[in-house]
CSV table of C-alpha atoms in Angstrom, one decimal:
chain,number,residue,atom,x,y,z
A,1,MET,CA,40.5,0.2,-36.7
A,2,ARG,CA,38.3,2.6,-38.6
A,3,GLY,CA,35.3,0.4,-37.9
A,4,GLY,CA,36.0,0.5,-34.2
A,5,VAL,CA,36.2,4.3,-34.1
A,6,ALA,CA,33.0,4.6,-36.1
A,7,ALA,CA,31.3,2.2,-33.7
A,8,VAL,CA,31.7,4.6,-30.8
A,9,THR,CA,31.4,7.9,-32.7
A,10,GLU,CA,28.5,7.3,-35.0
A,11,PRO,CA,25.2,9.1,-33.9
A,12,ALA,CA,23.6,6.0,-32.5
A,13,ALA,CA,26.5,5.4,-30.2
A,14,LEU,CA,26.8,9.0,-29.1
A,15,ALA,CA,23.1,9.1,-28.2
A,16,THR,CA,23.4,6.4,-25.6
A,17,GLU,CA,23.6,7.1,-21.9
A,18,LEU,CA,25.9,4.4,-20.5
A,19,PRO,CA,29.0,6.2,-19.3
A,20,ALA,CA,31.8,4.3,-17.6
A,21,GLY,CA,31.3,4.6,-13.8
A,22,ARG,CA,29.1,7.3,-12.3
A,23,SER,CA,27.7,9.9,-14.7
A,24,THR,CA,27.9,13.6,-14.1
A,25,GLY,CA,24.1,13.6,-13.5
A,26,TRP,CA,24.5,10.9,-10.9
A,27,TRP,CA,27.1,12.9,-9.0
A,28,GLY,CA,25.0,16.0,-9.3
A,29,MET,CA,22.0,14.2,-7.7
A,30,ALA,CA,24.3,12.7,-5.0
A,31,LEU,CA,25.5,16.2,-4.1
A,32,PHE,CA,22.0,17.5,-4.1
A,33,ILE,CA,20.9,14.7,-1.7
A,34,ALA,CA,23.9,15.5,0.6
A,35,THR,CA,22.7,19.1,0.7
A,36,GLU,CA,19.1,18.2,1.4
A,37,SER,CA,20.2,15.6,4.0
A,38,THR,CA,22.0,18.5,5.9
A,39,LEU,CA,18.8,20.6,5.8
A,40,PHE,CA,16.6,17.7,7.1
A,41,ALA,CA,19.2,16.9,9.8
A,42,ALA,CA,19.2,20.6,10.9
A,43,LEU,CA,15.4,20.6,11.1
A,44,LEU,CA,15.2,17.4,13.1
A,45,GLY,CA,18.0,18.5,15.3
A,46,SER,CA,16.1,21.8,15.9
A,47,TYR,CA,13.0,19.8,16.8
A,48,PHE,CA,14.8,17.8,19.5
A,49,TYR,CA,16.6,20.9,20.8
A,50,LEU,CA,13.4,23.0,21.2
A,51,ARG,CA,11.5,20.0,22.6
A,52,PHE,CA,14.0,19.5,25.5
A,53,GLN,CA,14.1,23.3,26.0
A,54,ALA,CA,10.3,23.4,26.3
A,55,GLY,CA,10.2,21.3,29.5
A,56,PRO,CA,8.5,17.9,30.3
A,57,GLN,CA,5.3,18.6,28.4
A,58,TRP,CA,5.6,18.1,24.7
A,59,PRO,CA,3.6,19.0,22.6
A,60,PRO,CA,2.9,22.1,24.6
A,61,ALA,CA,-0.4,22.5,26.5
A,62,GLY,CA,-3.5,22.5,24.3
A,63,ILE,CA,-2.0,20.3,21.6
A,64,ARG,CA,-2.5,16.5,21.7
A,65,PRO,CA,0.3,14.2,20.7
A,66,PRO,CA,0.0,13.4,16.9
A,67,GLU,CA,-2.3,10.6,16.0
A,68,LEU,CA,-0.5,7.5,14.6
A,69,PHE,CA,-3.2,5.9,12.5
A,70,LEU,CA,-2.7,8.0,9.3
A,71,PRO,CA,1.1,8.4,9.6
A,72,LEU,CA,1.5,4.6,9.9
A,73,ILE,CA,-0.7,4.0,6.8
A,74,MET,CA,1.4,6.7,5.0
A,75,THR,CA,4.5,4.9,6.1
A,76,ALA,CA,3.2,1.6,4.8
A,77,LEU,CA,2.6,3.3,1.4
A,78,LEU,CA,5.8,5.3,1.0
A,79,LEU,CA,8.5,3.1,2.3
A,80,PRO,CA,7.7,0.1,0.1
A,81,SER,CA,7.3,2.4,-2.9
A,82,SER,CA,11.0,2.1,-3.5
A,83,LEU,CA,10.6,-1.6,-4.3
A,84,PRO,CA,8.7,-1.3,-7.6
A,85,LEU,CA,11.1,1.4,-8.6
A,86,LEU,CA,14.0,-0.9,-8.0
A,87,TRP,CA,12.2,-3.6,-9.9
A,88,ALA,CA,11.6,-1.2,-12.8
A,89,GLU,CA,15.2,0.0,-12.9
A,90,ARG,CA,16.5,-3.6,-13.0
A,91,GLY,CA,13.9,-4.4,-15.7
A,92,ILE,CA,15.0,-1.6,-18.0
A,93,ARG,CA,18.6,-2.7,-17.6
A,94,ARG,CA,17.4,-5.9,-19.3
A,95,GLY,CA,15.4,-4.0,-21.9
A,96,GLN,CA,12.1,-4.9,-20.3
A,97,GLN,CA,10.0,-1.8,-21.1
A,98,TRP,CA,6.8,-3.3,-19.5
A,99,ARG,CA,8.6,-3.6,-16.1
A,100,LEU,CA,9.8,0.0,-16.3
A,101,ARG,CA,6.3,1.3,-17.0
A,102,ALA,CA,4.6,-0.9,-14.4
A,103,GLY,CA,7.1,-0.1,-11.7
A,104,LEU,CA,7.0,3.6,-12.3
A,105,ALA,CA,3.2,3.5,-12.3
A,106,ALA,CA,3.1,1.6,-9.0
A,107,THR,CA,5.5,4.0,-7.4
A,108,ILE,CA,3.6,7.0,-8.6
A,109,ALA,CA,0.3,5.5,-7.2
A,110,LEU,CA,1.9,4.8,-3.8
A,111,GLY,CA,3.5,8.3,-3.6
A,112,ALA,CA,0.3,10.0,-4.7
A,113,SER,CA,-1.7,8.1,-2.0
A,114,PHE,CA,0.9,9.2,0.6
A,115,LEU,CA,0.3,12.9,-0.4
A,116,SER,CA,-3.5,12.4,-0.3
A,117,LEU,CA,-3.3,11.1,3.2
A,118,GLN,CA,-1.0,13.9,4.3
A,119,ALA,CA,-3.5,16.4,3.0
A,120,MET,CA,-6.2,14.6,5.2
A,121,GLU,CA,-3.9,14.7,8.2
A,122,TYR,CA,-3.3,18.5,7.6
A,123,ALA,CA,-7.0,19.1,7.4
A,124,SER,CA,-7.4,17.5,10.9
A,125,SER,CA,-4.3,19.1,12.4
A,126,LEU,CA,-5.2,22.6,11.3
A,127,GLU,CA,-8.4,22.4,13.3
A,128,GLU,CA,-6.2,22.1,16.4
A,129,PHE,CA,-3.1,24.2,15.7
A,130,THR,CA,-1.5,26.1,12.9
A,131,PHE,CA,2.0,27.1,11.8
A,132,THR,CA,1.9,30.2,14.0
A,133,THR,CA,0.3,28.6,17.1
A,134,ASP,CA,3.6,27.9,18.8
A,135,VAL,CA,7.1,26.4,18.2
A,136,TYR,CA,5.6,22.9,18.0
A,137,GLY,CA,3.2,24.0,15.2
A,138,SER,CA,6.0,25.7,13.3
A,139,LEU,CA,8.3,22.6,13.5
A,140,TYR,CA,5.5,20.2,12.6
A,141,TYR,CA,4.4,22.0,9.5
A,142,VAL,CA,7.9,22.9,8.3
A,143,ILE,CA,9.3,19.4,8.7
A,144,THR,CA,6.4,17.5,7.2
A,145,GLY,CA,5.7,20.2,4.6
A,146,PHE,CA,9.3,20.3,3.5
A,147,HIS,CA,9.2,16.5,3.1
A,148,GLY,CA,5.9,16.6,1.3
A,149,ALA,CA,7.4,19.1,-1.2
A,150,HIS,CA,10.2,16.6,-1.9
A,151,VAL,CA,7.6,13.8,-2.5
A,152,THR,CA,5.8,16.1,-4.9
A,153,ILE,CA,9.0,16.8,-6.8
A,154,GLY,CA,9.8,13.1,-6.9
A,155,LEU,CA,6.3,12.4,-8.3
A,156,LEU,CA,6.8,15.0,-11.0
A,157,MET,CA,10.1,13.3,-12.0
A,158,LEU,CA,8.6,9.9,-12.0
A,159,THR,CA,5.6,11.0,-14.0
A,160,TRP,CA,7.9,12.6,-16.6
A,161,LEU,CA,9.9,9.3,-16.7
A,162,LEU,CA,6.7,7.3,-17.2
A,163,ALA,CA,5.6,9.6,-20.0
A,164,ALA,CA,9.0,9.1,-21.7
A,165,ALA,CA,8.9,5.3,-21.0
A,166,LEU,CA,5.5,5.1,-22.7
A,167,ARG,CA,7.1,6.6,-25.8
A,168,GLY,CA,9.9,4.1,-25.7
A,169,LYS,CA,12.6,6.5,-24.7
A,170,PHE,CA,14.6,4.1,-22.5
A,171,GLY,CA,16.4,0.9,-23.2
A,172,VAL,CA,19.3,-1.3,-22.1
A,173,ARG,CA,21.9,1.4,-22.9
A,174,ARG,CA,19.7,4.4,-22.2
A,175,HIS,CA,18.3,4.5,-18.6
A,176,GLU,CA,20.5,6.8,-16.7
A,177,ARG,CA,17.7,9.2,-15.9
A,178,VAL,CA,15.8,6.3,-14.3
A,179,ARG,CA,18.7,5.5,-12.1
A,180,ILE,CA,19.1,9.2,-11.0
A,181,ALA,CA,15.4,9.6,-10.2
A,182,ALA,CA,15.4,6.3,-8.3
A,183,LEU,CA,18.3,7.6,-6.2
A,184,TYR,CA,16.3,10.7,-5.3
A,185,TRP,CA,13.1,8.7,-4.5
A,186,HIS,CA,15.0,6.3,-2.2
A,187,PHE,CA,16.3,9.3,-0.3
A,188,VAL,CA,12.8,10.7,0.1
A,189,ASP,CA,11.7,7.4,1.6
A,190,LEU,CA,14.6,7.2,4.1
A,191,VAL,CA,13.9,10.8,5.3
A,192,TRP,CA,10.3,9.9,6.0
A,193,ALA,CA,11.5,7.1,8.3
A,194,ALA,CA,13.4,9.7,10.3
A,195,ILE,CA,10.5,12.1,10.4
A,196,LEU,CA,8.1,9.3,11.5
A,197,PHE,CA,10.3,8.6,14.5
A,198,THR,CA,11.0,12.3,15.3
A,199,VAL,CA,7.6,13.9,14.8
A,200,TYR,CA,5.1,11.1,15.5
A,201,LEU,CA,6.8,8.5,17.7
A,202,SER,CA,9.2,10.4,19.9
A,203,PRO,CA,6.4,12.5,21.7
A,204,ARG,CA,5.1,9.2,23.0
A,205,LEU,CA,8.4,7.9,24.4
């Protein structure tokens, strides 16, 4: 009996991160994602409301419909970036450190490439319209910029995880932070799919 108590109260056992069910951190992230989902839904809803209030021409006169070449490449980079993260998370559950490191590095590379292309897209868009040009410009930069900020936060989280993984901080019973960060990254990916349809595809329908 004493041996069993010691097995769960000794320092090594208390240092693990494998709670029964969902951890407090996981629920905290889930609530944060619910809040952010509401904000994105409000932004995208505002986009459609103002679009239909503006009349048949959208974007307004003087602004061309957004180009699809870069956004489609960005989509091809960001949406699949969840796959190496899933692969990494499953790997560390089996104690495979190399899978965690490789998966995190691949996801970071894809996310950073997405942001680089978004910067290129902004450089081109700013030559045509700005945040203050009209309501379309305001919506375009707020929605895509807000999402870009979320991608940046996700990349910071994953970079921190990769640095910790390189120091061997995760293992079979210690990977909750990886699971929580992965949950956030999958959310960022799904939001981009909604933005792609709303901002880039719907003006052409």
